[in-house]
Amino acid sequence: MSGDLDIKADMGTETKQVETAEGASQELVYDKAAEGRLRRKIDLMILPTVCILYLCCFIDRANIGNARIAGMEKDLGMVGYDYNAALSMFYASYITFELPANILCKIVGPGWFLPLLTVLFGACSLACGYVTTGPQMFAVRFLLGVFEAGMLPGVAYYLSRWYRRSELTVRLGAYSITGPLAGAFGALMASGILKLDSFAGVSSWRMIFVIEGVATIVLGLIGFATLTDRPETARWLTAEQKHLAEERVRSERVGQTKVLDKIDKKKLLLGIRNPITMSTAVIFLFCNITVQGLTIFMPTIIKSIYANYTVIQQQLYTVPPYAFGLVVTFLVPMFASIYDRRQIFIIMSAPLGIAGYIIFLATKNTTARYAATFLIASSSFSLGALTNAQVSANVVSDTARSSAIGFNVMLGNIGGLISTWSFLPFDGPNYPIGNGLNLATQTGTLIVASVMLLWMRRDNVKKARAEEEELEKIQGLSAEEQEDLDWKHPSFRWRE
């Protein structure tokens, strides 16, 4: 049989034919109404907290861009490439701790781990408001990267414990919209904060870090009370709902007898070595050169377009592109979930970014260049949800999923490190090198995603032809050995 589920709707129930660990077919019947009520309850209890915590994460990472145009560099004595170096310090630690953090998230439990990280990176943001030199800012940004490293992969991994493959993409989209939302909201907050005379003994750009850091710490503390690790420990689910929550997720995992397995080195490596994980991580790397660059340098880009405007006006001009990107970032994962397809939507996102950067390179007209920021924002932010959903869909076990998502985000954020050096002072005010680099990454996304879609379809045909013979070869393996096959199980198919 196929590795995907055979789903039949009849009289308000769903009947699913799934593979057990021994390769036998088992019929599982669900009440669709009961499952709908469960899904809505999970959405209500899990998604708001996750979205708010990730919003804090993105704001605390990006607020340095708002502080920059409000006088931070001059006050700290930062010159030349010091600003780029401060950004790089964040990504140096962020990339290093990405994969270990997601494995630690599995060990500790997301319900405790994610709120703890939020409190810690909130404290780092707060500390940024009290630094007095460039090197001190470098050090605090390095610590910020350590504590933020586990958030993006941790949230994606956490949601995969609760949702089916087709449901996961739109939920990842729900928290991914916090990226453009953070850009818009952060700019509005910065504009409002800069109108204050002082706060907690600081003034000017320092208030941005202090006020947003305090808010993050408070929300992180609230997260300890509102997040729970997994369905089994959720006090707000009945016994029947807990069973349904686990069974519906397990039913999509070929050859698995349980949703949460113990950490296994073999499956950790399978999650990383998965062809879809590796190719999707390259796409996410390309994506992050654009997303992180846009997030950090958007105020600088807007300043180059509207050089004669006030600082507050420049801050406010960064809001509309983010707002437009927010809408697209929600709609694209929603349609990807409806059709249970991710790869084609990854492919479709690239042309908008390509068009945007061609405009940046082709004209100095301010109206056209500002319009280009809308195209770029709409093309990139949704890829965070799509790529993490894609690697999650193409592994089987919980352990492999934690390493696959961790690797995707880790490699992806090398793109974030590259982005910190994409818009350099000597390249301004039109930044042809930075825009050319981003045009190349958008084109790379289109090529890699298209090639991998063709490869998946071709390999699935080969797998189907050889399935019966391969199933006979594993009949003598124990249930545990068959679980360890993960995506190499004969009945597994690549999910587009």
XYZ file of C-alpha atoms in Angstrom:
496
model
C 0.000 0.000 0.000
C 0.988 3.656 -0.294
C 2.637 5.425 2.586
C -0.107 8.071 2.444
C -3.430 7.441 4.104
C -6.449 6.051 2.304
C -9.178 8.312 3.706
C -12.871 7.674 3.183
C -15.634 9.938 4.452
C -18.964 8.293 5.283
C -21.755 9.125 7.715
C -19.618 11.532 9.742
C -16.667 9.185 10.206
C -13.264 8.698 8.646
C -11.858 5.239 8.010
C -8.100 5.035 7.646
C -6.055 2.105 6.446
C -2.632 2.396 8.106
C 0.459 0.237 8.362
C 1.358 -1.232 11.733
C 4.996 -1.746 12.693
C 4.769 -5.318 11.419
C 3.573 -4.187 8.015
C -0.018 -5.352 8.508
C -3.017 -3.257 7.551
C -5.104 -1.859 10.407
C -8.393 0.006 10.170
C -8.867 3.053 12.403
C -12.250 4.793 12.542
C -12.683 8.389 13.678
C -15.740 10.493 14.415
C -15.193 13.543 12.179
C -17.260 15.792 14.439
C -15.290 14.721 17.502
C -12.035 15.277 15.648
C -13.191 18.735 14.582
C -14.006 19.654 18.185
C -10.595 18.354 19.283
C -8.774 20.313 16.590
C -10.551 23.536 17.552
C -9.706 23.002 21.211
C -6.032 22.425 20.377
C -6.028 25.549 18.202
C -7.503 27.606 21.049
C -5.171 26.301 23.754
C -1.878 25.993 21.834
C -1.690 28.428 18.918
C -2.212 31.789 20.692
C 0.666 31.213 23.122
C 2.972 29.852 20.421
C 2.273 32.807 18.130
C 2.795 35.371 20.887
C 6.094 33.831 22.022
C 7.435 33.679 18.480
C 6.281 37.266 17.889
C 8.422 38.281 20.874
C 11.326 36.294 19.446
C 11.178 38.058 16.094
C 10.714 41.536 17.580
C 13.667 41.112 19.955
C 15.832 39.958 17.062
C 14.844 42.705 14.636
C 14.531 45.742 16.918
C 18.215 46.519 16.424
C 17.277 47.775 12.940
C 14.823 50.273 14.455
C 17.387 51.309 17.080
C 20.009 51.869 14.378
C 18.203 54.682 12.598
C 17.315 56.228 15.989
C 20.987 56.902 16.831
C 22.344 53.666 18.328
C 25.528 53.536 16.226
C 26.594 57.070 17.131
C 25.949 56.612 20.859
C 27.913 53.331 21.009
C 30.748 54.604 18.862
C 30.060 52.020 16.153
C 31.666 52.805 12.795
C 32.285 51.079 9.469
C 31.178 47.442 9.618
C 30.490 47.368 13.383
C 26.729 47.132 12.820
C 27.165 44.154 10.495
C 29.480 42.552 13.066
C 26.819 42.956 15.768
C 24.323 41.183 13.520
C 26.831 38.419 12.783
C 27.432 37.731 16.486
C 23.754 36.862 16.822
C 23.814 34.427 13.916
C 27.108 32.824 14.947
C 25.524 31.505 18.154
C 22.069 31.094 16.615
C 23.356 28.664 13.986
C 25.673 26.793 16.372
C 22.957 26.025 18.923
C 20.040 25.406 16.516
C 20.202 21.609 16.237
C 21.327 20.909 19.837
C 18.521 23.160 21.082
C 15.839 21.175 19.246
C 17.155 17.880 20.607
C 17.181 19.452 24.079
C 13.615 20.626 23.450
C 12.572 16.991 22.933
C 14.390 15.890 26.112
C 13.142 18.685 28.396
C 9.701 19.021 26.832
C 8.460 21.991 24.747
C 5.965 23.059 27.402
C 8.823 24.114 29.681
C 11.586 24.728 27.158
C 9.911 27.323 24.932
C 8.719 29.661 27.732
C 12.150 29.400 29.414
C 13.867 30.469 26.199
C 11.453 33.391 25.906
C 12.294 34.690 29.374
C 16.027 34.382 28.670
C 16.060 36.122 25.297
C 13.731 38.782 26.713
C 16.390 39.439 29.368
C 18.993 39.782 26.596
C 16.839 42.320 24.761
C 16.458 44.253 27.997
C 20.240 44.205 28.480
C 20.757 45.717 25.001
C 19.199 48.907 26.323
C 21.934 49.338 28.912
C 25.109 48.592 26.923
C 27.533 51.486 26.522
C 29.995 50.217 23.904
C 29.982 48.288 20.637
C 31.762 45.205 22.112
C 29.167 45.010 24.884
C 26.435 44.975 22.235
C 28.313 42.197 20.396
C 28.376 40.073 23.579
C 24.687 40.536 24.381
C 23.694 39.807 20.774
C 25.702 36.577 20.952
C 23.714 35.501 24.047
C 20.479 36.526 22.315
C 21.345 34.089 19.514
C 21.989 31.273 22.006
C 18.544 31.613 23.570
C 16.578 32.317 20.379
C 18.159 29.342 18.578
C 15.597 26.871 19.884
C 12.447 28.861 19.140
C 11.771 28.408 15.414
C 12.632 24.682 15.210
C 11.165 24.104 18.682
C 7.778 25.565 17.793
C 7.628 23.647 14.498
C 8.560 20.403 16.265
C 6.081 21.116 19.072
C 3.163 21.647 16.699
C 4.015 18.405 14.871
C 3.080 16.577 18.095
C -0.476 17.874 17.836
C -1.423 18.121 14.163
C -1.686 15.917 11.097
C 0.483 16.567 8.063
C -2.241 18.451 6.161
C -3.143 20.509 9.243
C 0.409 21.377 10.213
C 1.223 23.687 7.290
C -1.495 26.236 8.034
C -0.661 26.153 11.770
C 2.981 26.789 10.969
C 1.736 29.593 8.761
C -0.232 31.001 11.697
C 2.919 31.482 13.724
C 5.053 32.366 10.704
C 2.891 35.436 10.077
C 4.401 36.765 13.276
C 7.526 37.466 11.161
C 5.947 40.212 9.026
C 3.659 41.081 11.954
C 6.729 41.644 14.116
C 8.198 43.882 11.427
C 5.026 45.967 11.252
C 4.243 45.895 14.974
C 7.874 46.483 15.936
C 8.047 49.556 13.713
C 4.816 50.925 15.199
C 6.066 50.238 18.711
C 9.405 51.889 17.962
C 7.615 54.949 16.586
C 5.470 55.213 19.724
C 8.331 54.485 22.138
C 10.548 57.156 20.584
C 7.899 59.759 21.468
C 8.505 59.089 25.191
C 11.012 61.201 27.102
C 12.467 58.295 29.088
C 11.715 54.873 30.589
C 13.461 52.971 33.394
C 16.339 55.411 33.414
C 17.025 55.330 29.656
C 15.961 57.407 26.677
C 15.933 57.437 22.865
C 16.751 54.107 21.118
C 17.523 52.389 24.426
C 13.832 52.479 25.363
C 13.034 50.240 22.366
C 15.139 47.410 23.792
C 14.079 47.918 27.422
C 10.317 48.153 26.905
C 10.182 45.277 24.401
C 12.474 43.162 26.607
C 10.275 43.631 29.689
C 7.153 42.719 27.678
C 8.860 39.560 26.387
C 9.851 38.415 29.894
C 6.286 38.858 31.184
C 4.782 36.930 28.259
C 7.367 34.151 28.670
C 6.359 33.719 32.318
C 2.714 33.458 31.262
C 3.765 30.771 28.754
C 4.761 28.428 31.588
C 1.091 28.292 32.608
C -0.450 27.984 29.144
C 1.719 25.452 27.265
C 1.639 21.694 27.781
C 4.124 19.179 26.348
C 1.858 16.724 24.571
C -1.766 15.490 24.460
C -1.148 12.918 27.211
C -0.328 15.665 29.746
C -2.999 18.176 28.665
C -5.349 18.762 31.604
C -7.818 20.455 29.262
C -8.400 17.260 27.211
C -10.642 14.375 28.240
C -9.262 10.820 28.246
C -11.047 10.115 24.950
C -9.667 13.283 23.368
C -6.136 12.451 24.498
C -6.409 9.042 22.839
C -7.848 10.534 19.644
C -5.172 13.257 19.564
C -2.361 10.691 19.698
C -3.929 8.127 17.374
C -4.701 10.539 14.572
C -1.077 11.720 14.504
C 0.342 8.204 14.817
C -1.865 6.960 11.983
C 0.200 8.993 9.484
C 3.537 7.588 10.623
C 4.357 4.486 8.615
C 5.638 1.597 10.725
C 5.357 3.458 14.052
C 3.559 2.132 17.142
C 3.753 5.338 19.204
C 3.793 9.077 18.680
C 6.696 9.938 21.003
C 9.674 7.607 20.776
C 12.910 7.626 22.735
C 15.871 9.476 21.267
C 17.720 7.163 18.893
C 20.988 8.157 17.190
C 20.087 6.241 14.030
C 16.799 8.085 13.609
C 18.402 11.427 14.443
C 20.822 10.880 11.555
C 18.034 9.652 9.250
C 16.171 12.906 9.866
C 19.213 14.901 8.764
C 20.277 12.688 5.844
C 16.805 12.660 4.334
C 17.066 14.027 0.735
C 14.042 16.272 1.230
C 15.435 17.627 4.494
C 18.754 18.508 2.856
C 17.303 20.099 -0.287
C 14.610 21.978 1.644
C 17.238 23.289 4.074
C 19.129 24.755 1.102
C 15.909 26.494 0.033
C 15.446 27.791 3.576
C 19.033 29.077 3.503
C 18.215 31.044 0.342
C 14.965 32.218 1.925
C 16.671 33.507 5.062
C 19.161 35.614 3.155
C 16.096 37.521 1.958
C 13.873 37.358 5.069
C 16.496 38.204 7.658
C 18.079 40.796 5.406
C 14.713 42.418 4.778
C 13.844 42.358 8.480
C 17.132 43.831 9.691
C 17.731 46.269 6.850
C 14.155 47.319 6.010
C 14.493 50.589 7.992
C 17.820 51.231 6.225
C 16.285 50.483 2.809
C 13.323 52.763 3.519
C 15.705 55.479 4.706
C 17.578 55.219 1.396
C 14.293 55.649 -0.497
C 12.850 58.445 1.656
C 16.036 60.129 2.869
C 14.365 63.501 3.535
C 11.662 62.136 5.837
C 11.824 62.180 9.655
C 12.945 59.067 11.576
C 9.410 58.369 12.792
C 8.029 58.699 9.249
C 10.705 56.295 7.975
C 9.771 53.826 10.750
C 6.104 54.024 9.738
C 6.879 53.464 6.042
C 8.214 50.002 6.934
C 4.762 48.919 8.154
C 2.697 48.517 4.900
C 5.078 46.014 3.195
C 5.034 43.862 6.319
C 1.248 44.101 6.553
C 0.893 42.952 2.943
C 3.415 40.148 3.552
C 1.425 39.078 6.613
C -1.718 38.488 4.549
C 0.147 36.470 1.908
C 2.031 34.523 4.585
C -1.278 33.353 6.007
C -3.018 32.619 2.700
C -0.228 30.551 1.100
C 0.083 27.964 3.945
C -3.713 27.854 4.167
C -4.010 26.759 0.539
C -1.045 24.409 0.985
C -2.955 22.739 3.823
C -6.193 22.533 1.862
C -4.460 20.731 -1.002
C -1.918 18.954 1.256
C 0.861 20.123 -1.069
C 3.872 22.222 -0.121
C 6.496 21.870 -2.833
C 4.458 23.536 -5.558
C 3.753 26.524 -3.287
C 7.462 26.832 -2.513
C 8.071 26.987 -6.271
C 5.306 29.564 -6.777
C 6.721 31.907 -4.137
C 9.992 32.584 -5.971
C 8.820 34.629 -9.000
C 7.478 37.436 -6.779
C 10.857 37.845 -5.093
C 12.641 37.661 -8.432
C 10.444 40.465 -9.781
C 11.026 42.579 -6.670
C 14.805 42.431 -6.873
C 14.810 43.037 -10.621
C 12.945 46.284 -9.887
C 15.529 47.246 -7.249
C 18.327 46.667 -9.743
C 16.627 48.208 -12.754
C 15.375 51.550 -11.454
C 16.040 54.305 -8.932
C 12.424 55.470 -9.002
C 11.346 55.666 -5.346
C 7.745 54.596 -5.968
C 8.807 51.503 -7.921
C 11.448 50.565 -5.322
C 8.950 50.924 -2.493
C 6.465 48.744 -4.426
C 9.240 46.144 -4.791
C 9.397 45.737 -0.995
C 5.771 44.533 -1.090
C 6.625 41.829 -3.649
C 9.636 40.663 -1.660
C 7.761 40.555 1.645
C 4.975 38.516 0.054
C 7.373 35.986 -1.472
C 9.584 35.071 1.447
C 7.907 34.949 4.840
C 5.618 32.005 4.010
C 8.644 29.793 3.249
C 9.338 29.401 6.956
C 6.045 27.547 7.349
C 6.257 25.686 4.043
C 9.818 24.381 4.472
C 9.369 23.223 8.074
C 6.068 21.566 7.155
C 7.743 19.872 4.194
C 10.605 18.333 6.182
C 8.137 17.319 8.896
C 5.930 15.579 6.311
C 8.835 13.623 4.828
C 10.146 11.892 7.935
C 8.264 9.447 10.122
C 9.375 9.219 13.761
C 9.256 11.966 16.372
C 13.038 11.725 16.821
C 13.762 12.083 13.101
C 11.324 14.980 12.975
C 13.160 16.847 15.741
C 16.529 16.524 13.967
C 15.084 17.219 10.487
C 13.400 20.449 11.575
C 16.457 21.421 13.625
C 18.760 20.862 10.645
C 16.448 22.739 8.297
C 16.422 25.775 10.559
C 20.141 25.516 11.351
C 21.208 25.471 7.701
C 18.538 28.022 6.887
C 19.948 30.480 9.355
C 23.367 30.340 7.755
C 21.429 32.422 5.250
C 20.671 34.803 8.102
C 24.400 35.130 8.789
C 25.061 35.807 5.101
C 22.298 38.425 5.125
C 24.102 40.478 7.765
C 26.802 41.202 5.171
C 24.506 41.624 2.178
C 23.843 45.363 2.589
C 27.195 47.049 3.271
C 27.870 50.779 3.759
C 29.943 51.199 0.602
C 27.132 49.612 -1.464
C 24.546 52.258 -0.493
C 22.293 53.960 -1.107
C 20.956 51.656 -3.856
C 22.751 48.444 -2.747
C 23.241 46.719 -6.129
C 25.406 43.953 -4.571
C 22.868 43.139 -1.863
C 19.961 43.190 -4.295
C 21.892 41.097 -6.816
C 22.667 38.498 -4.145
C 18.990 38.252 -3.215
C 17.975 37.946 -6.862
C 20.344 34.974 -7.107
C 18.882 33.306 -4.004
C 15.317 33.709 -5.241
C 16.329 32.156 -8.559
C 18.091 29.355 -6.673
C 14.905 28.621 -4.733
C 12.962 28.266 -7.974
C 15.521 25.864 -9.472
C 16.111 23.634 -6.411
C 12.412 23.337 -5.543
C 11.450 22.467 -9.133
C 14.167 19.822 -9.508
C 13.222 18.178 -6.202
C 9.532 18.044 -7.133
C 10.391 16.113 -10.299
C 12.743 13.843 -8.317
C 10.087 13.038 -5.677
C 7.545 12.033 -8.305
C 10.053 9.858 -10.139
C 11.313 8.185 -6.953
C 7.773 7.466 -5.726
C 7.108 5.561 -8.955
C 10.251 3.474 -8.370
C 9.244 2.829 -4.743
C 5.767 1.669 -5.767
C 7.182 -0.821 -8.253
C 9.574 -2.317 -5.705
C 7.289 -2.162 -2.637
C 6.107 -5.790 -2.553
C 9.619 -7.163 -2.915
C 11.023 -4.774 -0.294
C 8.275 -5.585 2.209
C 9.197 -9.263 1.993
C 12.799 -8.384 2.880
C 11.831 -6.748 6.178
C 9.374 -9.402 7.381
C 12.020 -10.927 9.649
C 12.812 -7.641 11.382
C 11.458 -6.895 14.847
C 8.923 -4.103 15.417
C 11.682 -1.866 16.801
C 13.927 -2.527 13.793
C 11.078 -1.686 11.424
C 10.420 1.553 13.296
C 14.100 2.429 12.891
C 13.691 2.335 9.096
C 11.772 5.615 9.318
C 11.480 7.104 5.778
C 13.338 4.094 4.352
C 10.326 1.871 5.105
C 9.114 0.292 1.806
C 5.603 1.700 2.269
C 6.763 5.275 2.746
C 6.218 7.753 -0.082
C 7.590 11.255 -0.497
C 4.901 13.834 0.252
C 4.789 16.735 -2.153
